[in-house]
Structure formats: C-alpha cells, structure tokens
GROMACS .gro file of C-alpha atoms in nm:
model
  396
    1UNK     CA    1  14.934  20.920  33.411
    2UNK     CA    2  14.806  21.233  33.266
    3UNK     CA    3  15.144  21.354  33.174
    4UNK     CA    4  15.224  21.082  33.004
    5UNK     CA    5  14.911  21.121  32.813
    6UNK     CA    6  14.988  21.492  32.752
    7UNK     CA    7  15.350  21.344  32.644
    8UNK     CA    8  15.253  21.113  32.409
    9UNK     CA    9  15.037  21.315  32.198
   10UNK     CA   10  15.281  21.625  32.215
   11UNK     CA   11  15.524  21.286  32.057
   12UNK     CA   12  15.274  21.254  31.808
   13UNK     CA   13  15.225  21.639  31.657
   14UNK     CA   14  15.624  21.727  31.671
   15UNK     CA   15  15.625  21.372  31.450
   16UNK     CA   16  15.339  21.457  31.210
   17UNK     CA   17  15.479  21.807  31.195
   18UNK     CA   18  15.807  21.626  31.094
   19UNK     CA   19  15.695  21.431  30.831
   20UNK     CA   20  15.493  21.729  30.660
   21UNK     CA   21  15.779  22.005  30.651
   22UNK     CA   22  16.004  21.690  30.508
   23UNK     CA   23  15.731  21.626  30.240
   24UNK     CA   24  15.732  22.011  30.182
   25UNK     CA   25  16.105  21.997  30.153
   26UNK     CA   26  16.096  21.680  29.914
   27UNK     CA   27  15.826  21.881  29.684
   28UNK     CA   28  16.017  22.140  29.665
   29UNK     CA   29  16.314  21.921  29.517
   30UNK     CA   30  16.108  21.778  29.278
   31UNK     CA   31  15.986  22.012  29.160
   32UNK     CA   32  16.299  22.227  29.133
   33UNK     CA   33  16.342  22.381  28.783
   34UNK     CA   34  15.976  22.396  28.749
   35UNK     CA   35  15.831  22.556  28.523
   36UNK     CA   36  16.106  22.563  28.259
   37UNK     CA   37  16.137  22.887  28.054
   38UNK     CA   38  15.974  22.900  27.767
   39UNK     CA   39  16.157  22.927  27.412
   40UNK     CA   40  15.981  23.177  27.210
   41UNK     CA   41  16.140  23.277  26.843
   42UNK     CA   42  15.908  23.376  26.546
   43UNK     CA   43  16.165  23.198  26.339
   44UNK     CA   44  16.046  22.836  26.385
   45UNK     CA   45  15.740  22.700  26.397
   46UNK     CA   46  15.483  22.724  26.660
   47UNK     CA   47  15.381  22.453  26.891
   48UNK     CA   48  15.124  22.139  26.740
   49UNK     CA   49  14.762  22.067  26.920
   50UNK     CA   50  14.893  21.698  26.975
   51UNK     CA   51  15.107  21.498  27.277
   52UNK     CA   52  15.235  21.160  27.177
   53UNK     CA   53  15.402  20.881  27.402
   54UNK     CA   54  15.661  20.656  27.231
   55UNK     CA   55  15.843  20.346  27.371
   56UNK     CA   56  16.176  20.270  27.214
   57UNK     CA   57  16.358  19.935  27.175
   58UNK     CA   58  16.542  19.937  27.483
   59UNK     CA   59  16.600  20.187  27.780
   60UNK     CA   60  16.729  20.559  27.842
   61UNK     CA   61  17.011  20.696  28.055
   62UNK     CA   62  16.818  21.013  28.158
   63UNK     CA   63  17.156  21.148  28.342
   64UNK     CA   64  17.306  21.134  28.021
   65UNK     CA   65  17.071  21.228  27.817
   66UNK     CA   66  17.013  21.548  28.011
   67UNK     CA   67  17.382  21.628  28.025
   68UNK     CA   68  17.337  21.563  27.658
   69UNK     CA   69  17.020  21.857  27.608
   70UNK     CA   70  17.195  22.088  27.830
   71UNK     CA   71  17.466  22.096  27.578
   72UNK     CA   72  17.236  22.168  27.301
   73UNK     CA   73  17.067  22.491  27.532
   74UNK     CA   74  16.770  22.256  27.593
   75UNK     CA   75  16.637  22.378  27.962
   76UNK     CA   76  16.583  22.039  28.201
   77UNK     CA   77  16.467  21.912  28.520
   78UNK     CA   78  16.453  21.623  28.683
   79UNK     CA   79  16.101  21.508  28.866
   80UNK     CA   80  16.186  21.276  29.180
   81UNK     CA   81  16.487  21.191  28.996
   82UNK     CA   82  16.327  20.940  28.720
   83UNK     CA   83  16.176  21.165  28.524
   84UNK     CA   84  16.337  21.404  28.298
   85UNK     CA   85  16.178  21.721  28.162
   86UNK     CA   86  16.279  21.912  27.870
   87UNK     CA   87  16.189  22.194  27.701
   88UNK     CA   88  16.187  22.368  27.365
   89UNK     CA   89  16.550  22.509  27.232
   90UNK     CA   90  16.677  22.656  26.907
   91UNK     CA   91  16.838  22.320  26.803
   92UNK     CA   92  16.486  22.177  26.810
   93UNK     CA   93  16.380  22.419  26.546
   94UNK     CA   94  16.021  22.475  26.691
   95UNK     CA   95  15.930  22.692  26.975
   96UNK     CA   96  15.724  22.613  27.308
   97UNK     CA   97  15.730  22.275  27.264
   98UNK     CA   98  15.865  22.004  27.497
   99UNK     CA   99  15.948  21.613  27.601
  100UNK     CA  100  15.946  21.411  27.845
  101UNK     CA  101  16.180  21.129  27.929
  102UNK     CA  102  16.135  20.793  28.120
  103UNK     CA  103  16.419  20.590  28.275
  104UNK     CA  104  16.215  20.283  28.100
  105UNK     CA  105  16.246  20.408  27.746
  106UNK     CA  106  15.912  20.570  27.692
  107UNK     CA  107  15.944  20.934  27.550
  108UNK     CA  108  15.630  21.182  27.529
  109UNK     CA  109  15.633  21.485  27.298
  110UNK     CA  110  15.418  21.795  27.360
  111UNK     CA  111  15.322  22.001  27.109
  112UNK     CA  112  15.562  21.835  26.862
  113UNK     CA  113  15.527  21.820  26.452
  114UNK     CA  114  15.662  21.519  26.338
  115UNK     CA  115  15.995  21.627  26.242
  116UNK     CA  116  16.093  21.782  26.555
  117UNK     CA  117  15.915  21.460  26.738
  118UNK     CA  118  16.176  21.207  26.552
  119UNK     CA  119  16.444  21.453  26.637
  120UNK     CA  120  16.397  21.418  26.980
  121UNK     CA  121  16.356  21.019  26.966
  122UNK     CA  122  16.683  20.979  26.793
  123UNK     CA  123  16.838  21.211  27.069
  124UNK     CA  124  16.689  20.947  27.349
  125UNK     CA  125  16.802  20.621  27.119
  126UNK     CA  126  17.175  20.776  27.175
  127UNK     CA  127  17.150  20.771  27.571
  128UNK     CA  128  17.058  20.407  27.552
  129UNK     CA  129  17.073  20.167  27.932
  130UNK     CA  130  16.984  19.809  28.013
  131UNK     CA  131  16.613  19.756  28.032
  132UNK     CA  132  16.587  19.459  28.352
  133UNK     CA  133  16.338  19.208  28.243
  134UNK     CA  134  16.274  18.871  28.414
  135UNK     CA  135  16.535  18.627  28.443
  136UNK     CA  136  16.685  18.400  28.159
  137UNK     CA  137  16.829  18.068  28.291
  138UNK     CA  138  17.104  17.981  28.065
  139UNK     CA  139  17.157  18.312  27.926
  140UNK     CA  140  17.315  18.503  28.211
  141UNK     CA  141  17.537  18.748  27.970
  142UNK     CA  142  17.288  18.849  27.723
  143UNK     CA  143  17.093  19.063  27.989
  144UNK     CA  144  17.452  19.233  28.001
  145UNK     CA  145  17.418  19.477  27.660
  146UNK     CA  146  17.130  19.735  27.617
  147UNK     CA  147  16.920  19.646  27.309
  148UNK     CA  148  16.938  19.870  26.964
  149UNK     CA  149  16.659  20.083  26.929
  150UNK     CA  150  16.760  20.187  26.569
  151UNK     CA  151  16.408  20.049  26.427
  152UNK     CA  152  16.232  20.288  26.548
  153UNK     CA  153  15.986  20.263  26.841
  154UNK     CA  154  15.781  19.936  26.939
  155UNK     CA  155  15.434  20.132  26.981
  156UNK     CA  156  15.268  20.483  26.981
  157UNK     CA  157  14.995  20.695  27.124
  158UNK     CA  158  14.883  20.965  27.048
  159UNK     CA  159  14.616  21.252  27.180
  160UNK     CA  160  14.458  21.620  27.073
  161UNK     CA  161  14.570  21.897  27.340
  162UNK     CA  162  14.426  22.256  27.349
  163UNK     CA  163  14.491  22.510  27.592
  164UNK     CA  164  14.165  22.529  27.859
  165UNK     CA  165  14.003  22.879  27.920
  166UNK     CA  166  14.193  23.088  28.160
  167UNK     CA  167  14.139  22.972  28.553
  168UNK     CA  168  14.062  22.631  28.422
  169UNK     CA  169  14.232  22.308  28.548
  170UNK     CA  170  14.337  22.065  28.297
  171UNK     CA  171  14.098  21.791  28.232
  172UNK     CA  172  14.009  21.523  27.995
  173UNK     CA  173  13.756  21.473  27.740
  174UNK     CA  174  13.643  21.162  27.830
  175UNK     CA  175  13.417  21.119  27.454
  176UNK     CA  176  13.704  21.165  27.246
  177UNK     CA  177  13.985  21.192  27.471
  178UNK     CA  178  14.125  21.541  27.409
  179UNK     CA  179  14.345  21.709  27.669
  180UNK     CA  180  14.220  22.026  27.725
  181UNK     CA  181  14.561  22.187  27.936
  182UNK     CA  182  14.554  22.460  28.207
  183UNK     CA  183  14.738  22.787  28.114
  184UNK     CA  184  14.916  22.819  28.460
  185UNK     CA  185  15.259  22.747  28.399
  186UNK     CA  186  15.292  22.647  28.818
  187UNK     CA  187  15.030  22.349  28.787
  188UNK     CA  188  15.140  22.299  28.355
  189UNK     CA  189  15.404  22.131  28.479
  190UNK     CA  190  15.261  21.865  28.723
  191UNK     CA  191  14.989  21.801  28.467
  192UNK     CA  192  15.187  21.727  28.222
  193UNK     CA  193  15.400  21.496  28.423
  194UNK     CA  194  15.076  21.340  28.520
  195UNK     CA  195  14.933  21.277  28.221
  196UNK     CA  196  15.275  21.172  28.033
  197UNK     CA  197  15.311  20.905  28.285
  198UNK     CA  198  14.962  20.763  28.181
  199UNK     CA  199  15.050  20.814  27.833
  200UNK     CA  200  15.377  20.571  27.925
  201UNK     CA  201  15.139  20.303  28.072
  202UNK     CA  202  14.911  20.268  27.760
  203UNK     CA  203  15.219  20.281  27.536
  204UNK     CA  204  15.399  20.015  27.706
  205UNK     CA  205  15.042  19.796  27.759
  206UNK     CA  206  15.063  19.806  27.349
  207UNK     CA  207  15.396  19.722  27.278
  208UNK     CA  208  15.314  19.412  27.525
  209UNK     CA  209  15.024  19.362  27.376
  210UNK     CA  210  15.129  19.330  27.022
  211UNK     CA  211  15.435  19.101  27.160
  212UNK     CA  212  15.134  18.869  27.284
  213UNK     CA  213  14.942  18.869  26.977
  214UNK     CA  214  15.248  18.750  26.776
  215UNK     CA  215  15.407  18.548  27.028
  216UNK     CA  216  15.015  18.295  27.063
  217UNK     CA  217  14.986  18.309  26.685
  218UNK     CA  218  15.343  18.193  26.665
  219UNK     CA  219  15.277  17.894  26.913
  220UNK     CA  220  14.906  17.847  26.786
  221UNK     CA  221  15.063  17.787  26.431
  222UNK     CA  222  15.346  17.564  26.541
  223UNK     CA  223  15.191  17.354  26.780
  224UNK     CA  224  14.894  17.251  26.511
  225UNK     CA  225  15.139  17.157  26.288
  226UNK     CA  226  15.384  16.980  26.514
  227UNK     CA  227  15.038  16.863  26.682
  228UNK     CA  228  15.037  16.521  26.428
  229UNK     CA  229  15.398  16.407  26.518
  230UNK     CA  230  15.462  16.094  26.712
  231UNK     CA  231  15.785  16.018  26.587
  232UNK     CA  232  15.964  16.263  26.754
  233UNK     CA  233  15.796  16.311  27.030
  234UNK     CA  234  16.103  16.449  27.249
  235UNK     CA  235  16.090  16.726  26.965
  236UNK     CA  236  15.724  16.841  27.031
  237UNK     CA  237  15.778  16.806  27.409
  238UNK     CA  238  16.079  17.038  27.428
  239UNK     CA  239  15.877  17.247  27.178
  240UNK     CA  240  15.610  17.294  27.450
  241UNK     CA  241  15.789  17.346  27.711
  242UNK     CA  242  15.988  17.647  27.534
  243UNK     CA  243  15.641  17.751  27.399
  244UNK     CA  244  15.512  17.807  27.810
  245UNK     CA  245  15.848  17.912  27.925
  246UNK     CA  246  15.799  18.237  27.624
  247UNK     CA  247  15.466  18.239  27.798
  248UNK     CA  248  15.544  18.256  28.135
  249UNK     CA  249  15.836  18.574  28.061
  250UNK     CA  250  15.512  18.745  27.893
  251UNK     CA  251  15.299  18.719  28.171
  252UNK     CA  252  15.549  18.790  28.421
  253UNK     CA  253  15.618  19.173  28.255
  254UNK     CA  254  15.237  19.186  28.201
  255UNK     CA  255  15.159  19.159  28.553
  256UNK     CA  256  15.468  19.372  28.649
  257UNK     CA  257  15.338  19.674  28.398
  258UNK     CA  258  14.972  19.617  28.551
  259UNK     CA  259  15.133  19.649  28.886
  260UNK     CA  260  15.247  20.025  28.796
  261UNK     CA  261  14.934  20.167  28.748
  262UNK     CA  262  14.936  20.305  29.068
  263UNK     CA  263  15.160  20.632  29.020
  264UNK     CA  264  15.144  20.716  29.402
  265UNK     CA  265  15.534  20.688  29.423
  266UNK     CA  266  15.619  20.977  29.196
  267UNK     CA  267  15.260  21.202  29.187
  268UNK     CA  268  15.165  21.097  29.569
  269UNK     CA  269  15.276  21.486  29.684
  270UNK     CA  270  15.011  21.619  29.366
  271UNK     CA  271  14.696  21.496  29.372
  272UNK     CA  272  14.552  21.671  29.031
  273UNK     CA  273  14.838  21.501  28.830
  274UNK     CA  274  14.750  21.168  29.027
  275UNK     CA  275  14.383  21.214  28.903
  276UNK     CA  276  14.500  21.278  28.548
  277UNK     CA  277  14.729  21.001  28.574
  278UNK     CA  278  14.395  20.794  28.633
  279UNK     CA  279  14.162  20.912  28.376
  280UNK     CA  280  14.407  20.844  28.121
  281UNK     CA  281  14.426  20.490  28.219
  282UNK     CA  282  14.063  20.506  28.233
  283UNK     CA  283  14.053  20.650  27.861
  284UNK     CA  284  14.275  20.380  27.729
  285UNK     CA  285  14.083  20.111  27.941
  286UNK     CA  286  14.441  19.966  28.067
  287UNK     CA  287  14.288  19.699  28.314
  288UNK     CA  288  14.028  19.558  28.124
  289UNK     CA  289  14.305  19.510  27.836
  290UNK     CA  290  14.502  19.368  28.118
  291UNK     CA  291  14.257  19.154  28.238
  292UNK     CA  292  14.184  19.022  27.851
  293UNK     CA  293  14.527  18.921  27.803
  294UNK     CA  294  14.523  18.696  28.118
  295UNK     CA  295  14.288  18.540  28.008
  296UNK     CA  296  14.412  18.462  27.664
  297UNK     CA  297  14.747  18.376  27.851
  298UNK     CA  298  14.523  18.091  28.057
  299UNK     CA  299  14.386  17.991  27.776
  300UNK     CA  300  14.721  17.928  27.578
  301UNK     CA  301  14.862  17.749  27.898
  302UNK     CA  302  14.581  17.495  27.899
  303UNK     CA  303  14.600  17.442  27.537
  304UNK     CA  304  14.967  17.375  27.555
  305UNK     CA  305  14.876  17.157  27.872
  306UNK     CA  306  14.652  16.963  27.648
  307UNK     CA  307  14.913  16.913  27.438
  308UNK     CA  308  15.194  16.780  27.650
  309UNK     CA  309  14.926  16.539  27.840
  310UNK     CA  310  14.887  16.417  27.456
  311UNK     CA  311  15.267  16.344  27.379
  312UNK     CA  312  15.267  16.159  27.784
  313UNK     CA  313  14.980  15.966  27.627
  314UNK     CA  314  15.185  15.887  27.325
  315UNK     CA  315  15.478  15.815  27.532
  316UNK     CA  316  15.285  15.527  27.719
  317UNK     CA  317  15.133  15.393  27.401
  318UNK     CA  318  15.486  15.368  27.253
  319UNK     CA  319  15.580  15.207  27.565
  320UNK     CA  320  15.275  14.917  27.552
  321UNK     CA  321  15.367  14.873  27.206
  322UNK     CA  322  15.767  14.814  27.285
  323UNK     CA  323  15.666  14.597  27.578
  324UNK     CA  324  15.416  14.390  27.344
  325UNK     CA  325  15.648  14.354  27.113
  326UNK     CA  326  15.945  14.241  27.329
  327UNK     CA  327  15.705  13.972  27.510
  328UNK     CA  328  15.624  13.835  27.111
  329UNK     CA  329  16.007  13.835  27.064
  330UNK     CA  330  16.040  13.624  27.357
  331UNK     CA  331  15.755  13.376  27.306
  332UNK     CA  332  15.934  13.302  26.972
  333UNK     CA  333  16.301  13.300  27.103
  334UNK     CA  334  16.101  13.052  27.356
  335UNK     CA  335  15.944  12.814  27.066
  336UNK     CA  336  16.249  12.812  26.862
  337UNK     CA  337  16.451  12.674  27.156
  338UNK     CA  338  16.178  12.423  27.227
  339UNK     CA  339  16.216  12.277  26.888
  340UNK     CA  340  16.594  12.284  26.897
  341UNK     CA  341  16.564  12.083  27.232
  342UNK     CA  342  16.286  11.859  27.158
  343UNK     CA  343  16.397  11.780  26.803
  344UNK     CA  344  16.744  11.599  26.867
  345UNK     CA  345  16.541  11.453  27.191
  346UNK     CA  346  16.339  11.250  26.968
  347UNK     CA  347  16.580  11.180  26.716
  348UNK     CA  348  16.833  11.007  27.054
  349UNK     CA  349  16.524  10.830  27.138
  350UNK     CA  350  16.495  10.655  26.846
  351UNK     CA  351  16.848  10.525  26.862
  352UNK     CA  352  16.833  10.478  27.272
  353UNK     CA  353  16.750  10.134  27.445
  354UNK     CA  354  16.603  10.367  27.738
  355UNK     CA  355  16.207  10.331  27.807
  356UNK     CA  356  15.960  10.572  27.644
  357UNK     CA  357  15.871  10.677  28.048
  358UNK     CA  358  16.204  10.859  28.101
  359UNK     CA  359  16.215  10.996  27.725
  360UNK     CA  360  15.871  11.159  27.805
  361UNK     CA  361  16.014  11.247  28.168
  362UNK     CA  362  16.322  11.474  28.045
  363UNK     CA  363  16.108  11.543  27.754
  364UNK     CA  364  15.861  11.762  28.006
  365UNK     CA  365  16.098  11.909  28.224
  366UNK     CA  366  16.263  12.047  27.957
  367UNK     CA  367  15.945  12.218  27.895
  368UNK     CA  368  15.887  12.270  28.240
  369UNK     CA  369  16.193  12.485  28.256
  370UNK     CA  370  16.116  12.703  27.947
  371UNK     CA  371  15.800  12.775  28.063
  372UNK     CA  372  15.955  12.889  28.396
  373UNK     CA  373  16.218  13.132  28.225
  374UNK     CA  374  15.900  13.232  28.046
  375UNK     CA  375  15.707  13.327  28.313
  376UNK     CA  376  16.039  13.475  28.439
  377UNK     CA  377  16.084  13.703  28.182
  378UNK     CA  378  15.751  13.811  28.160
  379UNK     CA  379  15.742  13.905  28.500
  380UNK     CA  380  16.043  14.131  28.481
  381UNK     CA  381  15.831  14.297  28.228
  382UNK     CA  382  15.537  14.407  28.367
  383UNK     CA  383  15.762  14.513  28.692
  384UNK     CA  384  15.924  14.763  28.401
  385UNK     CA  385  15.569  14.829  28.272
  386UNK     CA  386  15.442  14.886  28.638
  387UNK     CA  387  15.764  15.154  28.698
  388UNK     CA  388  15.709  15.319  28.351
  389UNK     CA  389  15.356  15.391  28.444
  390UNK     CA  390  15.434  15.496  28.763
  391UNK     CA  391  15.665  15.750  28.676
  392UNK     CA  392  15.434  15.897  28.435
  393UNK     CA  393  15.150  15.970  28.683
  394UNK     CA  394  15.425  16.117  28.912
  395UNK     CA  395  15.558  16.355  28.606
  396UNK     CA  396  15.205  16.409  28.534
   0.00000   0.00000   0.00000
C-alpha cells in the first residue's frame, strides 16, 4: 500500500513537471522574435506619445499580411499564432514605431502620426479574410466573400503613452487613462500585446455599439409609423419579425464579444500583460456598456412584442368583423328566400280549392326548414370562430 502511495505521487510530480517545461517550451514559441529590432534613422520622424486601436470593415489575413511587411523590411512576429507584431521600417517613413495586427480586423498603432497610422491601415485593408458572424438562413453564399473595408474603419480609440522611469513596470493612469510604458524591451513586448488586445475589445464594443444605436432608432422610427396600419397587417407583422430577427444577430455578437474579455487563452503564460489587459477594460468600463446594451436590447424585444400581440389583436378583430358580417349576409340570403317561397305560396292559395289548414301547414315547414339551414349555418360558423381563436392563443 505504501508503494503505491509513494507511486502515485512520484505519477503526479513527473506530470506537473511535464506540463511546466511544455508551457516553458510554448512561451518560448510565442514569444519567438521578441523583442523586434528597433528601426532608428534621423531621417524620419520620431515616434508620437499616442497608441490607437482601429477596427476595419471586415477581417485580416495576418499570414499574408506578414509575408506582405516582410517584403517591405518590416521586422514581424507572430504571438500564439493570432497575433501579428510589426515593427517600424524605412517604407513606414517614421522610426521606432510599430502595429499590431488581429486575425479579427482590429489594428493598433504605437507611436504612430497620422500619416504613417493610415499607411499601415491601408496595408491591413489589402490582406482582407472572411469575418464569421452568426448564421443567415436564406443567405448561405453571402457569408462566402470578405466585406470591403475601403471606407475606412467602423470605430477608433485612442490613448496618451509615455515611457515610465527606468525599472518601472508599465501601468495605467487610471484618472485620465495614459499608458505610462516600461523601458525594458523583454517585458515592452508582452505589455504591449496586453494592452493592444484591450484596446481591440473597447474598439470592437464601439463599432457594436454604434451598430445598436442605429439599428433601435431604425426600428423605433419604423415601427411608430407602421404602428397605425391595419390594412396590411401581414406587412407590419413580417416587418416585426425582421425587426427581432436584426435584433437577435446583434445580441448574439454582443454576447460573443462580452464573452472575450477574458484574454487567458493568449496572455494566460504572462500575467502583467493579463493585468493590463484588465485595467484597460476597466478604463473603458466594457461590462457595464455591455450590460446597458442588454438591457436596451430587452427593452426593444418587448416593445416589438407589444407590437405583434397588437397586429394578433387586430387579426381577431378583423376576424369578428368578417364572421359578423357573413352571418348578416346569411340572415338576408335567408329572408329573401322566405319571401320568394312564401310569396307564390299565397298567391296558389288564392287560386287552390285546398283548406286554409294545409296552406298554413306547408306554409310553416317551409319556415321550419329555413330556420334549420339557419341555425345550420350559423353553427358552422362559430365552429370556424372557435378554431380561429384557438389557433391564435396557440401562436400566441
């Protein structure tokens, strides 16, 4: 017994040691490349106390984009093979500067002026890829082409770097938000990973977010005005239901960007960038923006629930008003064939011998039998009221 004890746990180090030297190795190839060498030429300009995060219209190829910056001299490296680094190259015309690249289509500049920042945006809109979204019924082949990003990017953000004092990690202001970045190029790197992919979070939260402010001021507008219809009421209803299907794709890529806030799949092996990662979700208050949305999601759902239980109620009352108005038809279908029956009756009476006892006789089971088609026909429509109403308490 106690050597299987002694067994077992020697099982358990040799695996624990396993895991940690394959961690070690995986670092390692992450973080091969790292840091990148500096360009440095008093030619061009020097680098900009700003980093800005960009999200173009549609995703990037970062295999081909990097084969694409190698060609120009750019030096690259690939983090956990997602994320591409880049830095600073004579073609970029300014000097220790450099981008990073996300497979989703979010590009952050460091220490980019403007010029050299659109230069590198239009060198990620040429290495374009399908962005995967949710699912389309209907529309199978248009999630087949990568969108054009030629209009420029769907949202920005932007923060104030400065180097930190020698010795110092990087941290965050968190009053105004400035990045103040360590001067060790062996942890530069990981911060700047770090904080780029918090940078990519925000930026993508308000692209979404603007989508959702247009997209419930679009409905808002359209169902108030298609809100007074009733004559086409099959109109308004497939209006709604397109209205909460938009809805529904919205809050489906909502919830998927909320899900990755947790960056423990590509900073789990560097704790510091995880923690910057974090405070710059904190700074742009990414889940409480999250959460706000949600909730102006719900409320848009049970407005346009409101709605379509109005057009069912308008469906029933133009239902009453059909049967009501068929039964009316039929009472005077019903009196006009009484006259036409009783009418010539009385007219053979006058001219027949026969007794005023059977004349009265046929006379009233004439009526008796219209009255029984009647009540017939009436019948068969409150059965097809009855079924109408059930089948809208079981759409309901």
């Amino acid at each position: 017994m106690l050597r299987r004890g002694v067994a077992g746990v020697a099982d358990i180090v040799v695996t624990e040691a396993t895991a940690r030297l394959q961690a070690a190795r995986q670092a390692r190839k992450a973080t091969a490349g790292l840091p990148l060498p500096a360009f440095v030429d008093a030619r061009y300009a020097g680098p900009e106390p700003r980093v800005s995060a960009s999200l173009l219209g549609s995703a990037i190829d970062v295999v081909r984009l990097r084969g694409h910056l190698e060609a120009k001299g750019c030096p690259t490296a690939l983090w956990q093979g997602q994320v591409l680094l880049c830095g600073s190259c004579e073609a970029f015309e300014q000097q220790l500067c450099s981008a990073v690249f996300l497979p989703d289509g979010c590009v952050v500049c460091w220490h980019m002026s403007r010029a050299t920042e659109q230069l590198t945006l239009e060198l990620a809109s040429r290495s374009l890829a399908h962005r995967r979204g949710p699912a389309r019924l209907g529309a199978p082949e248009a999630s087949q082409q990568p969108a054009s990003s030629s209009g420029g990017p769907l949202a920005t953000e932007e923060l104030d770097v400065v180097d930190a004092v020698a010795d110092a990690t990087t941290s965050i202001n968190k009053h105004d938000g400035c990045v103040q970045l360590t001067v060790n190029p062996q942890e530069r790197s990981a911060h700047q990973i770090g904080l780029s992919l918090g940078l990519a979070s925000a930026v993508r939260l308000e692209a979404l977010e603007k989508r959702i402010e247009r997209q419930l001021e679009v409905d808002w507008r359209d169902m108030r005005s298609q809100a007074g219809i009733i004559l086409n009421l099959s109109s308004v209803s497939r209006r709604i239901f397109l209205a909460e299907n938009t809805l529904h794709e919205l809050r489906y890529e909502l919830n998927s960007e909320a899900g990755s806030f947790n960056a423990a799949d590509l900073l789990w092996d560097h704790a510091p960038a995880e923690r910057l990662y974090d405070k710059v979700v904190a700074h742009f208050d990414l889940r409480r923006r999250t959460a706000i949305l949600n909730e102006r999601l719900s409320y848009s759902f049970d407005f346009l629930h409101t709605l379509g239980e109005h057009v069912r109620h308008l469906y029933s009352v133009r239902l009453e008003r059909m049967i009501i108005l068929l039964i009316f038809l039929e009472l005077i279908v019903a009196l006009l064939a009484f006259n036409t029956v009783l009418i010539p009756a009385a007219m053979v009476q006058a001219q027949s011998p026969r007794s005023s006892v059977q004349t009265w006789t046929a006379r009233w089971w004439l009526v008796s039998e219209l009255g029984v088609g009647y009540a017939r026909d009436i019948k068969k429509l409150l059965l097809l009221r009855i079924a109408a109403a059930a089948a809208a308490a079981a759409a309901a």
